[in-house]
Each structure stands twice: as C-alpha cells, then as structure tokens.
C-alpha cells in the first residue's frame, strides 16, 4: 500500500465509516468470542468493536505504514500485532475460533489462496466475518465502468480490485454461507464504483457428529 494512502486512509474512509461501516462492524463483531484473528487489520477500524468475550486477539497486517498506525491505536490493549500476509499465515491448522476480514479480499493477490489460509487456521465450525466491496453483478452498466476504471484504481489504491466476486469465492473455498445470510448493500459515501458490498458470517464446516 502506498505510504501516502496509509497516511490518508482514515480520513478517506471517515464519511463511509459514519454512514454505514461503523454500524456494520459493530453488529458483525459483537457475537465473537475465544481466539480471534483479524487479517489485513489496517489502521484498526475494527478494534473498538471486539467484545470482551474475545480472549485472544491477533491482528495480522503486512504493510509497515499501516502497522505503525495500528500499533498507535491499540495503545494499552492486550493484542498481538503480527507482520503477516493472509496468503501465508504463520499459525498451525485450527488455531482460531473466528477470523475477521474487512475490505481486504479486494486487495490480496489471490482471494482463493487467502480464503484457503483463513479456512486452514479456523477451527471446524469457526466463523469468518467479512465485509467486502465487490463486482456490481446486478448492474451491468456499473460493472462495465468498474472494469474500465479498475486498472488505474488498482495502481492508485494499493492493488484494490473493483470486480472481485467474493461471495462466490467464499463458497468455492468450502465455507458454509446461505444466500439469506449475505447482506448486499451500498457502501454509502464511498467512491461510487466501490459501493456494491457484501457482508456476513461464513462458517468452516464442522465434521459430522458420530452418533
Ligand atoms: C482497505 S484496507 C482495510 C483495512 C481494515 N481491514 C479495515 O476494515 O479498515 C486493506 C488492508 O489489507 C491489507 N492487505 C493487502 N494485502 C494483504 C495481504 N496479502 N495480506 C494481508 N493483508 C493485506 C492492506 O495492507 C490494508 O491494511
């Protein structure tokens, strides 16, 4: 991520945070408990929303400029900040009860690799909490514009893609995610081509219980 973008990130997101993101983060994170991993934690926008029932909180962030901002925001809280990319997570299989991934799968080199790694470190039955902006699949005009602008946008915005089909990718990687569990809404006040968004909670399937 360009250093300037890291420096401006919170300011650029302020209107969207107020319009919708803060409320979405609070709602999705409230039920979490146990050991939780956040990938691509950025400047720590989710930090205020983790409940007390989270016993271990690990924040993975590969970008040094973002990590510095994250460390400043953490101030005094017992959390682990780790220099780690979601493509290669340095934890054994089945370490975490939940993983949090907000506005990250748009920027990673390969969402399938990232999701496979998240699935690997989740315990069976573990939850993946996500908020992502995605391709405008139900609006062909907007989708055409997303495709046109994407190459420039990626260069300016730290590899951020506008046309990712993240909902499909989550299911393809073997997470359980019912259609009714996905909220599809506009990321209000964001750049118009980055507004189509999905959010929800997917699960790593638990093995069938033996009777
Ligand atoms: C748009 S910011 C989102 C930050 C934060 N998650 C939020 O909700 O505000 C994207 C974040 O993903 C991180 N990121 C990009 N590629 C990554 C990767 N391969 N593994 C983990 N994080 C990555 C960036 O460094 C950046 O902090």
Coordinates of C-alpha atoms and ligand atoms in Angstrom, one line a residue:
X1 CA 0.0 0.0 0.0
X2 CA 1.5 3.4 -0.9
X3 CA 2.6 5.3 2.2
X4 CA 0.5 8.3 1.3
X5 CA -2.6 6.1 1.1
X6 CA -1.8 4.6 4.6
X7 CA -1.5 8.2 5.9
X8 CA -4.8 9.3 4.4
X9 CA -6.7 6.0 4.9
X10 CA -8.8 7.0 8.0
X11 CA -9.6 10.4 6.5
X12 CA -10.7 8.9 3.2
X13 CA -12.9 6.4 5.0
X14 CA -14.4 8.8 7.5
X15 CA -17.7 9.6 5.7
X16 CA -18.3 5.9 4.9
X17 CA -17.5 4.8 8.4
X18 CA -20.1 7.2 9.7
X19 CA -22.7 6.4 7.1
X20 CA -22.6 2.7 7.5
X21 CA -19.3 0.9 8.2
X22 CA -19.1 1.5 11.9
X23 CA -22.6 0.1 12.4
X24 CA -21.8 -2.9 10.2
X25 CA -18.6 -3.6 12.1
X26 CA -20.3 -3.3 15.5
X27 CA -23.1 -5.7 14.5
X28 CA -20.9 -8.4 13.0
X29 CA -18.2 -8.4 15.6
X30 CA -20.5 -8.4 18.7
X31 CA -21.1 -12.1 18.9
X32 CA -17.4 -13.1 18.6
X33 CA -15.6 -15.0 21.4
X34 CA -12.5 -17.0 22.1
X35 CA -9.4 -16.7 19.9
X36 CA -9.9 -14.3 17.0
X37 CA -7.6 -13.4 14.1
X38 CA -8.1 -10.3 12.0
X39 CA -6.3 -10.3 8.7
X40 CA -5.3 -7.1 7.0
X41 CA -6.2 -5.2 10.2
X42 CA -5.1 -1.9 8.6
X43 CA -5.3 1.1 10.9
X44 CA -7.5 -0.8 13.4
X45 CA -11.0 0.4 12.4
X46 CA -12.5 -2.8 13.9
X47 CA -10.7 -2.5 17.3
X48 CA -13.4 -0.6 19.1
X49 CA -15.9 -3.3 18.2
X50 CA -14.4 -6.5 19.6
X51 CA -16.4 -7.7 22.6
X52 CA -14.9 -8.7 26.0
X53 CA -15.6 -12.4 25.2
X54 CA -12.7 -12.3 22.8
X55 CA -9.9 -13.8 24.9
X56 CA -7.1 -13.7 22.4
X57 CA -7.0 -11.0 19.6
X58 CA -4.4 -11.3 16.9
X59 CA -4.1 -8.5 14.3
X60 CA -2.2 -9.5 11.1
X61 CA -1.1 -6.7 8.9
X62 CA 1.8 -6.9 6.3
X63 CA 2.1 -3.2 5.5
X64 CA 4.6 -1.4 7.8
X65 CA 2.9 2.0 7.4
X66 CA -0.5 0.6 8.3
X67 CA 1.0 -1.5 11.1
X68 CA 2.5 1.7 12.7
X69 CA -0.9 3.3 12.8
X70 CA -2.4 0.1 14.1
X71 CA 0.1 0.0 17.0
X72 CA -0.7 3.6 17.9
X73 CA -4.4 2.9 18.0
X74 CA -4.0 -0.3 20.1
X75 CA -2.4 1.7 22.9
X76 CA -2.5 -0.3 26.1
X77 CA -4.8 -3.1 25.0
X78 CA -3.6 -6.7 25.1
X79 CA -3.5 -7.7 21.5
X80 CA -0.9 -9.3 19.3
X81 CA 0.2 -7.4 16.2
X82 CA 1.9 -9.6 13.6
X83 CA 3.6 -8.8 10.3
X84 CA 1.8 -11.5 8.3
X85 CA 0.2 -11.7 4.9
X86 CA -3.1 -13.7 4.6
X87 CA -1.5 -15.7 1.8
X88 CA 0.8 -17.5 4.2
X89 CA -0.4 -17.3 7.8
X90 CA 2.2 -18.3 10.4
X91 CA -0.2 -20.3 12.7
X92 CA -0.9 -24.0 12.8
X93 CA -4.2 -25.5 11.5
X94 CA -7.3 -24.9 13.5
X95 CA -5.9 -22.2 15.8
X96 CA -8.8 -19.7 15.8
X97 CA -12.5 -19.6 16.7
X98 CA -13.1 -16.8 14.3
X99 CA -11.4 -14.7 11.6
X100 CA -12.3 -11.2 10.6
X101 CA -11.6 -9.9 7.1
X102 CA -13.0 -6.5 6.2
X103 CA -12.1 -4.7 2.9
X104 CA -9.1 -7.0 2.4
X105 CA -10.0 -9.6 -0.2
X106 CA -10.3 -6.8 -2.8
X107 CA -6.5 -6.1 -2.4
X108 CA -4.9 -9.5 -2.0
X109 CA -3.1 -11.1 -5.0
X110 CA -5.3 -14.2 -5.0
X111 CA -8.6 -14.4 -2.9
X112 CA -8.7 -18.2 -3.2
X113 CA -5.3 -18.6 -1.6
X114 CA -6.2 -16.1 1.1
X115 CA -9.5 -17.9 1.8
X116 CA -7.8 -21.3 1.9
X117 CA -5.4 -20.0 4.5
X118 CA -8.2 -18.5 6.6
X119 CA -10.1 -21.7 6.4
X120 CA -7.0 -23.7 7.4
X121 CA -6.4 -21.7 10.6
X122 CA -10.0 -21.7 11.7
X123 CA -11.3 -24.5 14.0
X124 CA -14.1 -26.6 12.5
X125 CA -17.3 -24.7 13.0
X126 CA -15.2 -21.4 13.2
X127 CA -16.6 -18.2 11.8
X128 CA -15.3 -16.0 9.0
X129 CA -16.7 -12.4 9.5
X130 CA -16.5 -10.4 6.3
X131 CA -17.3 -7.0 4.8
X132 CA -16.1 -6.6 1.2
X133 CA -16.8 -4.4 -1.8
X134 CA -17.4 -6.4 -4.9
X135 CA -18.3 -6.5 -8.6
X136 CA -21.7 -4.9 -9.4
X137 CA -23.1 -8.2 -10.7
X138 CA -26.7 -7.0 -10.8
X139 CA -25.9 -3.7 -12.6
X140 CA -24.3 -4.2 -16.0
X141 CA -23.6 -0.5 -16.6
X142 CA -21.8 -0.1 -13.3
X143 CA -19.9 -3.3 -13.9
X144 CA -18.7 -2.1 -17.2
X145 CA -17.4 1.1 -15.5
X146 CA -15.7 -0.9 -12.8
X147 CA -13.9 -2.9 -15.5
X148 CA -12.8 0.2 -17.3
X149 CA -11.5 2.0 -14.2
X150 CA -10.0 -1.0 -12.3
X151 CA -6.5 -0.8 -13.8
X152 CA -6.0 2.8 -12.7
X153 CA -7.8 2.3 -9.4
X154 CA -5.5 -0.7 -8.6
X155 CA -2.4 1.3 -9.2
X156 CA -3.6 4.2 -7.0
X157 CA -5.2 2.2 -4.2
X158 CA -2.7 -0.5 -3.3
X159 CA -3.9 -3.3 -5.6
X160 CA -7.6 -2.8 -4.7
X161 CA -9.8 -4.6 -7.3
X162 CA -13.3 -3.3 -8.1
X163 CA -14.7 -6.5 -9.8
X164 CA -14.0 -9.3 -7.3
X165 CA -16.7 -11.9 -7.0
X166 CA -16.0 -12.6 -3.3
X167 CA -19.3 -14.2 -2.3
X168 CA -18.7 -17.0 -4.9
X169 CA -15.1 -17.3 -3.8
X170 CA -16.1 -17.8 -0.2
X171 CA -18.4 -20.7 -1.1
X172 CA -16.0 -22.2 -3.6
X173 CA -13.4 -22.4 -0.8
X174 CA -15.8 -24.6 1.2
X175 CA -17.3 -22.2 3.7
X176 CA -20.9 -22.6 4.6
X177 CA -22.8 -19.4 3.6
X178 CA -26.5 -19.4 2.9
X179 CA -27.8 -16.9 0.4
X180 CA -30.1 -15.4 3.1
X181 CA -27.1 -14.8 5.4
X182 CA -25.4 -12.4 3.0
X183 CA -26.3 -8.7 3.2
X184 CA -25.8 -6.8 0.0
X185 CA -25.9 -3.1 0.4
X186 CA -24.3 0.1 -0.9
X187 CA -21.2 1.2 0.9
X188 CA -22.6 4.7 1.3
X189 CA -20.4 7.7 0.7
X190 CA -17.7 5.5 -0.8
X191 CA -16.3 6.0 -4.3
X192 CA -19.4 5.1 -6.4
X193 CA -17.7 2.2 -8.2
X194 CA -16.6 0.7 -4.9
X195 CA -20.1 0.8 -3.3
X196 CA -21.6 -2.6 -4.1
X197 CA -20.8 -4.6 -1.0
X198 CA -21.4 -7.9 0.8
X199 CA -21.2 -8.7 4.5
X200 CA -22.0 -11.6 6.7
X201 CA -20.6 -14.6 8.6
X202 CA -19.5 -17.8 6.8
X203 CA -18.5 -21.0 8.7
X204 CA -15.9 -23.6 8.3
X205 CA -18.0 -26.7 8.3
X206 CA -17.8 -28.8 11.4
X207 CA -17.3 -32.6 10.8
X208 CA -20.5 -34.6 11.1
X209 CA -21.0 -35.8 14.7
X210 CA -20.8 -39.5 15.3
X211 CA -23.9 -40.9 17.0
Ligands
LIG1 C1 -8.7 -1.2 2.5 S1 -7.6 -1.6 3.8 C2 -8.7 -2.3 5.0 C3 -8.2 -2.2 6.4 C4 -9.2 -2.7 7.5 N1 -9.3 -4.1 7.4 C5 -10.5 -2.0 7.5 O1 -11.5 -2.7 7.6 O2 -10.5 -0.8 7.5 C6 -6.9 -3.1 3.1 C7 -5.9 -3.7 4.1 O3 -5.5 -5.0 3.5 C8 -4.1 -5.2 3.7 N2 -3.6 -6.2 2.8 C9 -3.3 -6.0 1.5 N3 -2.8 -7.2 1.0 C10 -2.8 -8.1 2.1 C11 -2.4 -9.4 2.2 N4 -1.9 -10.1 1.2 N5 -2.5 -10.0 3.4 C12 -3.0 -9.3 4.5 N6 -3.4 -8.0 4.4 C13 -3.3 -7.4 3.2 C14 -3.5 -3.8 3.5 O4 -2.2 -3.6 4.0 C15 -4.6 -2.9 4.2 O5 -4.3 -2.7 5.5

